Amino acid sequence: MDTSVAPVTIHSNLSSQKRPSKGGWSAAVFVICKQLFSPPFCFSFSRIQSCFLARQVLDAVVEMAERFAFYGLAGNLITYLTNNLGEPVATAAKNVNTWVGISAIFPLIGAFIADSYLGRFKTILASSLIYFLGMVLLSLSVSVIPMHSRKAVFFAALYVLAIGEGGHKPCVQTFAADQFDENHPQEKAAKSSFFNWWYLGIVTGASVATVVVIYLQDNVSWAAGFMVLSGSLAVALAVFLVGIKRYRKQRPTGSPFTTVAQVIVAAVKKWRVSETHDSRGICYEDNRIGGSQDNGQTRSQNLARTKQFRFLDKAMIIDNKDALSKTKDPWRLCSLNQVEEVKLVLRLIPIWLACLMFSAVITQLHTFFTKQGSTMSRSIGANFQVPPAALQSLVGLTILIAVPVYDRFFVPIAQKLTGHPRGITMLQRIGTGLFVSILNMFVAGLIETARINTASKHGLLDTPKAIVPMRIWWLVPQYVLTGIGDVFTIVGLQELFYDQMPEEMRSIGAAAYISVVGVGSFVNTAIISVVQVITSKHGNEWLGDNLNRANLNYFYWVLAGLSAVNLCIFMWITKGFVYKKVENNDQTISNDGKELETRGYLGEKV
């Protein structure tokens, strides 16, 4: 039965249409060099028309500098808190987790402001300035501020930085991805590789910071390290502004949550309406305006109807009251596109929840991994000591190697085996990383057991400041596994939350993926608190200040067990996940690369 009242309008992408000269790799590169000037990235560019290059570089510079600053601070923060401010190890770990968590949750607010009011470009500018001012204040707090006020100013500066992160993180990556035209085949194909190379840029900034800046902090002064970070932010902001005339800039479209609220309210109002008995048809017309400031056209994607969350379908049913009304009430009647966009958001919530445990695992990188290394033999030659936090650069090195291998070798081989354009689906990629995180915690527990046994053998169990005669390089496997897990899960989450979100909510999508890290940090803090409470009742805290008498290995294995349970839940959730499907003439194309028939309405699981 034909239930449509208004025809579906298909906006075809005609080759004769004049495409805007802005955007593409040439714009996104400016964002990534906020991120990256490396040969692998240039190698990727060689496949794309040179007119795409410059814009992407400038965006990248800003992001690379921001990651350089963030990891230059976060990577060694626990050392400053314990050695300079005198905090206990468990307290310092909680403070690091809290700061990282809030820094990753503020992007939800920043994304809302960007999508609703300022737009991504203006939000990036404002937040970069705030971030720079926070870093300057941090530099002052460890140098000229009097000792009795230093701790208060230091923490105040940390949370000024968190505010800057809130506007910067969700917008820069999304802004760079916006430089690719989804209606142009070559640029659309380049976008999938973009997420791999984007993360490579982040890692480059983080790796340089963990080697250079942390060395300055440990061997010169904390003020010198923070001043280098401040200078990098100032230079990056200047470079970003060079590309101001080249960028494609998305217009703010008003509150992205309005559509969600309208669909829910309309569905509730019509909860008694039946599509088969009371319906005059389905509303297909979507007159909302979207797109960039360069073309300002109506949105061209028409989402296919799906079977999930059918209670929301009532919002698009045209009943007698709607048919008799001269104007459409958006709080009573919504289009099919609006309803399907809300479904997209709802589908991502269980995935978000199932990835929190992964983030709880990777937060060990900035806390207990570093404290482990500080107890081990770190000498190279007669005079040089490896800063324990510098081993975090191994994560970056792993990613620098793994991303090109994944993009150039793994994907083509997997494409031949699976027939999938991406080699494996986004959810399969995320799930692989979750499995690696389990293996990581299991291996970390074994290495910590070996460290404790070595301390016991040499009579050092009650000498917490003594150096255990075990080389710090024994920790390399857990850092490498962290990097491999990131390549799969973090990059997969970036792509999933960009690709599957409605267009006008993509900054919110980026913030949602980032908030996984933030909330995961709080989950880790909660686990630490529970472990401390339970083990202290039995007389031996697992996470005491004396790591030689503590049971950090047991803590790692607890995380491995929780992660295993979490992976099982994730696999169950993915069985019911339906990827975004876009109607194009006589075909329905899944955004995960599969072509589907358009008869009836869709509930296929991809």
XYZ file of C-alpha atoms in Angstrom:
606
model
C 0.000 0.000 0.000
C 1.337 3.426 -0.872
C 1.262 5.389 2.354
C 3.134 8.442 1.154
C 1.487 11.819 0.874
C 4.421 13.949 -0.098
C 6.901 12.576 -2.641
C 10.421 11.820 -1.613
C 12.777 14.395 -3.052
C 16.084 12.932 -4.206
C 18.885 15.454 -4.572
C 21.156 13.775 -7.099
C 24.804 14.644 -7.296
C 25.125 15.677 -10.905
C 28.579 15.826 -12.323
C 27.668 19.005 -14.092
C 27.168 20.858 -10.816
C 29.928 23.274 -9.966
C 31.687 22.122 -6.846
C 33.014 24.636 -4.339
C 36.719 25.320 -4.594
C 37.080 25.151 -0.837
C 37.605 22.043 1.291
C 39.221 18.663 0.614
C 42.691 17.592 1.714
C 44.024 21.064 0.972
C 41.897 22.458 3.828
C 41.985 19.462 6.153
C 45.775 19.410 6.110
C 45.847 22.779 7.874
C 43.899 21.131 10.671
C 46.014 17.986 10.762
C 49.255 19.960 10.983
C 47.804 21.422 14.008
C 48.814 17.750 13.928
C 51.364 16.461 11.508
C 54.127 17.239 9.029
C 55.352 13.682 8.549
C 56.382 11.687 5.454
C 53.619 9.053 5.932
C 50.982 11.765 5.755
C 52.549 13.234 2.633
C 52.588 9.731 1.143
C 48.832 9.541 1.692
C 48.373 12.913 0.018
C 50.127 11.791 -3.145
C 47.033 9.843 -4.105
C 44.759 12.867 -3.831
C 44.561 15.877 -6.093
C 46.975 18.565 -4.919
C 44.142 21.119 -4.608
C 42.914 19.244 -1.509
C 46.214 19.497 0.383
C 46.780 22.894 1.940
C 43.577 23.217 3.973
C 44.040 19.903 5.737
C 47.608 20.771 6.730
C 46.651 23.909 8.661
C 43.896 22.197 10.653
C 46.375 19.457 11.438
C 48.968 21.868 12.829
C 46.496 23.096 15.434
C 45.551 19.595 16.509
C 49.119 18.314 16.635
C 50.114 21.234 18.858
C 47.119 20.715 21.135
C 47.944 17.010 21.496
C 51.601 17.945 22.019
C 50.524 20.208 24.877
C 47.995 17.797 26.379
C 50.290 14.765 26.466
C 53.277 16.853 27.489
C 51.231 17.654 30.594
C 49.168 14.490 31.150
C 52.039 12.095 30.489
C 54.047 13.248 33.507
C 51.350 14.816 35.679
C 51.365 12.029 38.257
C 55.103 12.591 38.770
C 54.575 16.280 39.574
C 51.687 15.530 41.918
C 53.589 12.893 43.895
C 57.124 14.312 43.830
C 56.486 18.085 43.887
C 53.096 18.429 45.573
C 53.563 15.425 47.874
C 50.329 13.585 47.084
C 49.961 9.823 47.814
C 50.063 7.596 44.709
C 46.381 6.578 44.846
C 45.269 10.194 45.417
C 47.463 11.440 42.578
C 46.080 8.747 40.266
C 42.528 9.806 41.123
C 43.366 13.475 40.506
C 44.878 12.660 37.113
C 41.849 10.538 36.206
C 39.465 13.286 37.340
C 41.229 15.948 35.288
C 41.429 13.730 32.193
C 37.774 12.796 32.692
C 36.521 16.369 32.987
C 38.696 17.396 30.023
C 36.952 14.717 27.995
C 33.420 15.526 29.191
C 33.569 19.306 28.616
C 33.621 18.668 24.832
C 29.926 17.758 25.072
C 29.258 21.372 26.088
C 31.687 22.738 23.501
C 30.112 20.658 20.746
C 26.637 21.902 21.666
C 27.820 25.516 21.488
C 29.560 24.895 18.151
C 26.639 23.135 16.473
C 24.000 25.468 17.912
C 25.505 28.951 18.012
C 29.115 29.677 17.039
C 29.943 27.125 14.357
C 33.044 24.935 14.473
C 35.544 27.451 13.125
C 34.778 30.190 15.679
C 34.661 27.623 18.477
C 38.138 26.363 17.530
C 39.517 29.914 17.612
C 37.976 30.772 20.993
C 38.932 27.491 22.652
C 42.508 27.615 21.288
C 42.950 31.044 22.890
C 41.587 29.766 26.237
C 43.869 26.719 26.013
C 46.888 28.940 25.386
C 46.059 31.187 28.355
C 45.643 28.109 30.586
C 49.064 26.816 29.587
C 50.671 30.209 30.310
C 49.033 30.192 33.760
C 50.329 26.656 34.331
C 53.863 27.803 33.465
C 53.572 30.638 35.982
C 52.215 28.296 38.679
C 55.406 26.219 38.683
C 57.776 29.176 38.535
C 56.856 32.651 39.844
C 53.789 31.864 41.961
C 54.661 31.700 45.714
C 54.855 28.184 47.160
C 51.874 28.604 49.505
C 49.592 29.424 46.534
C 51.201 27.145 43.964
C 48.951 24.115 44.374
C 45.719 26.143 44.087
C 46.920 28.037 41.004
C 48.236 24.816 39.457
C 44.856 23.084 39.721
C 43.040 26.234 38.560
C 45.248 26.265 35.451
C 44.528 22.577 34.844
C 40.804 23.235 34.693
C 41.202 26.331 32.499
C 42.935 23.930 30.115
C 39.967 21.562 30.483
C 37.628 24.362 29.359
C 39.816 24.969 26.315
C 39.770 21.261 25.576
C 35.993 21.371 25.724
C 35.715 23.605 22.672
C 38.749 22.339 20.821
C 38.480 18.565 20.883
C 35.026 18.017 19.364
C 35.436 20.609 16.619
C 38.905 20.277 15.107
C 38.580 16.723 13.810
C 35.017 17.287 12.636
C 36.027 20.568 10.992
C 38.849 18.798 9.149
C 36.528 15.977 8.028
C 34.049 18.609 6.807
C 36.637 19.645 4.230
C 35.772 16.472 2.301
C 32.706 16.613 0.051
C 30.603 13.480 0.654
C 28.898 14.063 -2.712
C 32.198 13.744 -4.577
C 33.409 10.110 -4.973
C 37.132 10.859 -4.733
C 36.855 12.957 -1.588
C 34.392 10.523 0.009
C 36.834 7.656 -0.585
C 39.653 9.725 0.927
C 37.685 10.370 4.107
C 38.021 6.802 5.411
C 41.831 6.995 5.197
C 41.670 10.471 6.702
C 40.651 9.102 10.118
C 43.700 6.806 10.159
C 46.099 9.591 9.222
C 44.400 12.060 11.539
C 45.050 9.795 14.481
C 48.612 9.370 13.247
C 48.969 13.146 13.533
C 47.649 13.136 17.095
C 50.111 10.413 17.998
C 53.026 12.280 16.439
C 52.345 15.295 18.648
C 51.895 13.081 21.704
C 55.066 11.077 21.012
C 57.275 14.132 20.569
C 55.839 15.573 23.793
C 56.524 12.416 25.815
C 60.160 12.378 24.680
C 61.176 16.045 24.496
C 58.915 17.831 26.982
C 59.043 15.167 29.677
C 62.839 15.116 29.412
C 62.852 18.900 29.994
C 60.486 18.519 32.953
C 62.618 15.841 34.615
C 66.085 17.185 33.789
C 65.789 20.970 33.325
C 62.670 22.347 35.032
C 58.914 22.056 34.960
C 58.686 25.711 33.941
C 60.867 25.077 30.870
C 58.709 22.144 29.819
C 55.455 24.091 30.164
C 56.893 27.141 28.356
C 57.722 24.944 25.357
C 54.111 23.736 25.353
C 52.830 27.332 25.482
C 55.036 28.335 22.559
C 53.842 25.411 20.437
C 50.212 26.435 20.969
C 50.925 30.023 19.932
C 52.680 28.925 16.726
C 49.925 26.431 15.873
C 47.188 29.024 16.251
C 49.048 31.376 13.910
C 49.459 28.602 11.312
C 45.783 27.687 11.576
C 44.785 31.268 10.755
C 46.830 31.135 7.537
C 44.146 28.922 5.963
C 41.193 31.065 6.995
C 40.127 31.774 3.394
C 40.405 28.149 2.285
C 38.128 26.425 4.768
C 34.629 25.107 4.212
C 32.729 26.379 7.227
C 29.538 24.700 8.392
C 26.827 27.027 9.606
C 25.367 26.477 13.087
C 21.892 25.036 12.632
C 20.400 25.708 16.055
C 20.197 23.250 18.899
C 20.822 19.718 17.584
C 18.723 18.383 20.442
C 15.599 20.143 19.149
C 15.029 17.438 16.538
C 15.418 14.729 19.175
C 12.902 16.450 21.454
C 10.432 17.071 18.610
C 10.437 13.445 17.521
C 9.941 12.135 21.069
C 7.154 14.650 21.831
C 5.393 13.940 18.531
C 5.609 10.178 19.106
C 4.157 10.539 22.610
C 1.305 12.734 21.337
C 0.385 10.073 18.762
C 0.927 6.990 20.870
C -2.595 5.764 20.074
C -2.338 6.430 16.326
C -1.981 3.364 14.109
C -0.229 3.566 10.763
C -2.594 1.030 9.212
C -5.925 2.364 10.559
C -5.600 6.062 11.411
C -2.964 7.151 8.929
C -3.162 9.528 5.971
C 0.390 8.549 5.078
C 3.948 9.240 6.124
C 5.654 12.634 6.105
C 8.694 12.550 3.861
C 9.287 16.255 3.344
C 12.271 17.663 5.193
C 12.661 21.366 4.569
C 15.484 21.963 7.027
C 18.495 23.686 5.523
C 21.953 22.222 5.902
C 25.346 22.335 4.284
C 28.267 24.646 4.322
C 28.423 28.346 3.914
C 29.894 27.780 0.486
C 26.920 26.050 -1.096
C 24.077 26.589 1.371
C 21.868 23.915 -0.175
C 19.155 21.776 1.344
C 20.326 18.514 2.775
C 20.836 15.863 0.114
C 20.675 12.646 2.149
C 17.405 10.766 2.465
C 17.624 8.132 5.171
C 15.964 4.778 4.615
C 13.301 3.629 7.038
C 14.370 1.011 9.584
C 12.503 -1.318 11.948
C 14.294 -0.457 15.179
C 12.662 1.834 17.775
C 9.300 1.598 15.980
C 7.538 3.590 18.686
C 9.258 6.677 17.226
C 7.670 6.025 13.809
C 4.405 7.440 15.118
C 5.999 10.904 14.963
C 5.944 10.820 11.135
C 2.406 9.463 10.725
C 0.007 12.000 9.180
C -3.322 11.739 10.983
C -6.565 13.656 10.367
C -5.493 16.629 12.487
C -2.215 16.959 10.565
C -3.960 16.645 7.207
C -6.454 19.411 8.047
C -3.803 21.777 9.400
C -2.598 24.505 7.042
C 0.875 24.540 8.565
C 3.036 21.724 9.817
C 3.468 21.629 13.599
C 7.058 20.381 14.134
C 6.140 19.210 17.650
C 3.358 17.005 16.267
C 4.570 15.895 12.849
C 8.164 15.065 11.923
C 9.687 13.827 8.697
C 11.055 10.333 8.115
C 14.559 11.846 8.037
C 14.071 13.411 11.467
C 12.848 10.155 12.974
C 15.706 8.148 11.484
C 18.241 10.710 12.731
C 16.991 10.211 16.281
C 17.290 6.458 15.796
C 20.922 6.947 14.720
C 21.664 8.682 18.017
C 19.881 6.030 20.094
C 21.794 3.208 18.374
C 25.122 4.718 19.367
C 24.346 4.948 23.097
C 24.892 1.208 23.863
C 28.149 1.258 21.864
C 29.289 4.274 23.890
C 28.542 2.475 27.148
C 30.297 -0.701 26.027
C 33.550 1.188 25.312
C 33.917 2.768 28.761
C 35.890 -0.186 30.092
C 38.422 0.181 27.281
C 39.054 3.760 28.415
C 39.377 2.634 32.027
C 42.201 0.354 30.867
C 44.130 2.908 28.796
C 44.141 5.446 31.651
C 46.760 3.215 33.324
C 49.151 4.656 30.747
C 49.321 8.005 32.588
C 49.223 6.625 36.115
C 50.328 3.176 37.237
C 52.422 2.358 34.151
C 54.496 5.464 34.915
C 54.833 4.642 38.623
C 55.914 1.100 37.722
C 58.667 2.473 35.522
C 59.890 4.850 38.241
C 60.807 1.870 40.448
C 62.848 0.054 37.774
C 66.379 0.388 36.412
C 66.284 3.207 33.823
C 69.954 3.947 33.162
C 71.452 4.135 29.688
C 75.212 4.442 29.972
C 76.818 6.075 32.982
C 74.877 9.327 33.210
C 71.548 9.153 31.367
C 68.305 8.114 33.066
C 65.212 7.387 30.957
C 62.256 9.407 32.330
C 59.611 6.791 33.237
C 56.842 8.756 31.486
C 58.939 8.823 28.280
C 57.984 5.204 27.635
C 54.583 6.532 26.593
C 56.302 7.466 23.336
C 56.358 3.731 22.592
C 52.588 3.900 22.252
C 53.050 6.615 19.639
C 55.799 4.691 17.885
C 53.567 1.629 17.746
C 50.761 3.663 16.217
C 53.123 5.345 13.736
C 53.999 1.876 12.481
C 50.579 0.252 12.862
C 48.468 2.896 11.083
C 50.316 2.678 7.730
C 50.421 -1.121 8.035
C 46.671 -1.178 8.745
C 45.829 1.267 5.945
C 48.177 -0.058 3.252
C 48.340 -3.781 3.958
C 45.659 -5.015 6.340
C 42.730 -3.239 4.649
C 43.508 -4.460 1.065
C 43.979 -8.043 2.285
C 40.804 -7.913 4.379
C 38.897 -6.431 1.422
C 39.780 -9.477 -0.663
C 38.695 -11.839 2.104
C 35.497 -10.100 3.216
C 34.472 -8.037 0.181
C 33.912 -5.114 2.532
C 35.109 -1.662 1.359
C 36.785 -1.003 4.733
C 38.148 -4.537 5.072
C 36.266 -4.997 8.329
C 33.297 -3.061 9.678
C 33.749 -0.198 12.128
C 32.282 -2.296 14.949
C 34.588 -5.229 14.187
C 37.505 -2.828 14.354
C 36.375 -1.506 17.737
C 35.799 -5.023 19.073
C 39.314 -6.090 18.048
C 40.726 -3.249 20.136
C 38.605 -4.303 23.120
C 40.102 -7.794 22.909
C 43.629 -6.324 22.748
C 42.913 -4.327 25.942
C 42.126 -7.591 27.779
C 45.423 -9.077 26.590
C 47.183 -5.861 27.630
C 46.029 -6.048 31.242
C 46.826 -9.754 31.457
C 50.385 -9.156 30.201
C 50.817 -6.099 32.458
C 49.866 -8.241 35.449
C 52.476 -10.862 34.532
C 55.213 -8.228 34.169
C 54.285 -6.615 37.496
C 54.423 -10.066 39.135
C 57.952 -10.497 37.770
C 58.910 -7.035 39.124
C 57.598 -7.842 42.610
C 59.384 -11.204 42.602
C 62.635 -9.452 41.633
C 62.183 -6.936 44.466
C 61.550 -9.801 46.896
C 64.597 -11.747 45.702
C 66.825 -8.721 46.396
C 65.225 -7.870 49.746
C 63.645 -4.615 48.547
C 60.010 -5.188 49.505
C 60.202 -2.694 52.372
C 62.372 -0.164 50.525
C 59.902 1.633 48.270
C 62.378 4.230 46.968
C 65.020 1.671 46.018
C 65.510 0.852 42.343
C 64.466 -2.704 41.534
C 67.238 -4.381 39.443
C 64.911 -5.059 36.537
C 65.208 -3.095 33.305
C 62.395 -0.692 32.463
C 62.243 -2.212 28.984
C 60.264 -5.121 30.464
C 57.303 -2.719 30.320
C 57.534 -2.390 26.520
C 54.904 -5.096 25.745
C 52.134 -3.339 27.691
C 52.889 -0.011 25.975
C 52.933 -1.673 22.542
C 49.623 -3.427 23.224
C 48.128 -0.086 24.305
C 49.125 1.385 20.934
C 47.687 -1.532 18.980
C 44.423 -1.306 20.905
C 44.205 2.414 20.145
C 44.669 1.831 16.402
C 41.639 -0.415 16.395
C 39.259 0.989 19.012
C 40.022 4.726 19.178
C 40.210 5.233 15.407
C 37.158 3.005 14.985
C 35.208 5.113 17.485
C 36.267 8.325 15.734
C 34.979 7.059 12.413
C 31.803 5.496 13.823
C 30.707 8.576 15.760
C 31.379 10.838 12.768
C 29.846 8.572 10.152
C 26.726 7.459 12.018
C 25.651 10.765 13.554
C 23.213 13.122 11.785
C 25.115 15.784 9.833
C 24.120 18.668 12.093
C 25.175 16.689 15.196
C 28.658 15.652 14.101
C 30.421 17.875 16.635
C 28.236 16.221 19.280
C 29.321 12.869 17.822
C 32.992 13.793 18.161
C 32.363 14.955 21.725
C 30.544 11.704 22.499
C 33.509 9.642 21.331
C 35.885 11.839 23.363
C 33.654 11.561 26.420
C 34.172 7.788 26.316
C 37.730 8.518 27.475
C 36.492 10.953 30.122
C 33.816 8.775 31.632
C 36.187 5.805 31.374
C 38.613 7.751 33.579
C 35.867 8.175 36.172
C 35.079 4.459 35.894
C 38.735 3.724 36.609
C 38.675 6.094 39.596
C 35.599 4.270 40.913
C 37.305 0.896 40.467
C 40.378 2.165 42.341
C 38.165 3.385 45.199
C 36.287 0.089 45.437
C 39.511 -1.930 45.308
C 41.066 0.256 48.022
C 38.041 -0.078 50.308
C 37.762 -3.858 49.913
C 41.482 -4.648 50.186
C 42.094 -2.275 53.120
C 39.531 -4.258 55.122
C 41.756 -7.298 54.677
C 44.871 -5.477 55.863
C 46.798 -5.081 52.605
C 45.891 -2.306 50.180
C 46.527 -3.372 46.588
C 47.403 0.186 45.543
C 49.520 1.477 48.420
C 52.377 3.957 48.112
C 54.924 1.117 48.373
C 54.422 -0.644 45.030
C 56.756 -3.444 46.164
C 54.287 -4.393 48.906
C 51.191 -3.515 46.895
C 49.379 -5.887 44.542
C 49.179 -3.862 41.355
C 49.291 -7.118 39.392
C 46.003 -8.206 40.958
C 44.488 -4.830 40.054
C 45.526 -5.310 36.427
C 43.934 -8.762 36.376
C 40.722 -7.373 37.842
C 40.650 -4.912 34.927
C 41.286 -7.800 32.508
C 38.332 -9.744 33.946
C 35.994 -6.750 33.804
C 37.133 -6.060 30.234
C 36.375 -9.656 29.229
C 32.834 -9.357 30.577
C 32.516 -6.008 28.784
C 33.630 -7.543 25.463
C 30.889 -10.155 25.716
C 28.323 -7.387 26.269
C 29.736 -5.436 23.308
C 29.425 -8.461 21.011
C 25.810 -8.949 22.083
C 25.037 -5.263 21.400
C 26.612 -5.307 17.937
C 24.370 -8.166 16.823
C 21.447 -5.747 16.809
C 23.246 -2.697 15.408
C 21.932 -1.268 12.122
C 24.202 1.084 10.193
C 22.944 4.312 8.637
C 21.281 3.675 5.279
C 20.841 6.347 2.630
C 18.361 6.103 -0.248
C 19.802 6.865 -3.662
C 17.360 6.472 -6.549
C 16.428 2.753 -6.634
C 19.013 1.599 -4.126
C 19.585 1.888 -0.434
C 23.241 2.186 0.477
C 24.535 1.486 3.947
C 27.135 3.927 5.224
C 29.192 0.912 6.144
C 29.554 0.218 2.449
C 26.819 -2.301 1.674
C 24.123 -1.950 -0.951
C 20.619 -3.052 0.051
C 17.278 -3.349 -1.633
C 14.692 -0.658 -0.935
C 11.506 -2.671 -0.661
C 9.527 -2.486 2.523
C 11.449 -0.883 5.313
C 14.743 -2.012 6.594
C 15.910 -3.862 9.639
C 18.929 -5.639 8.189
C 21.916 -5.850 10.473
C 25.233 -5.003 8.902
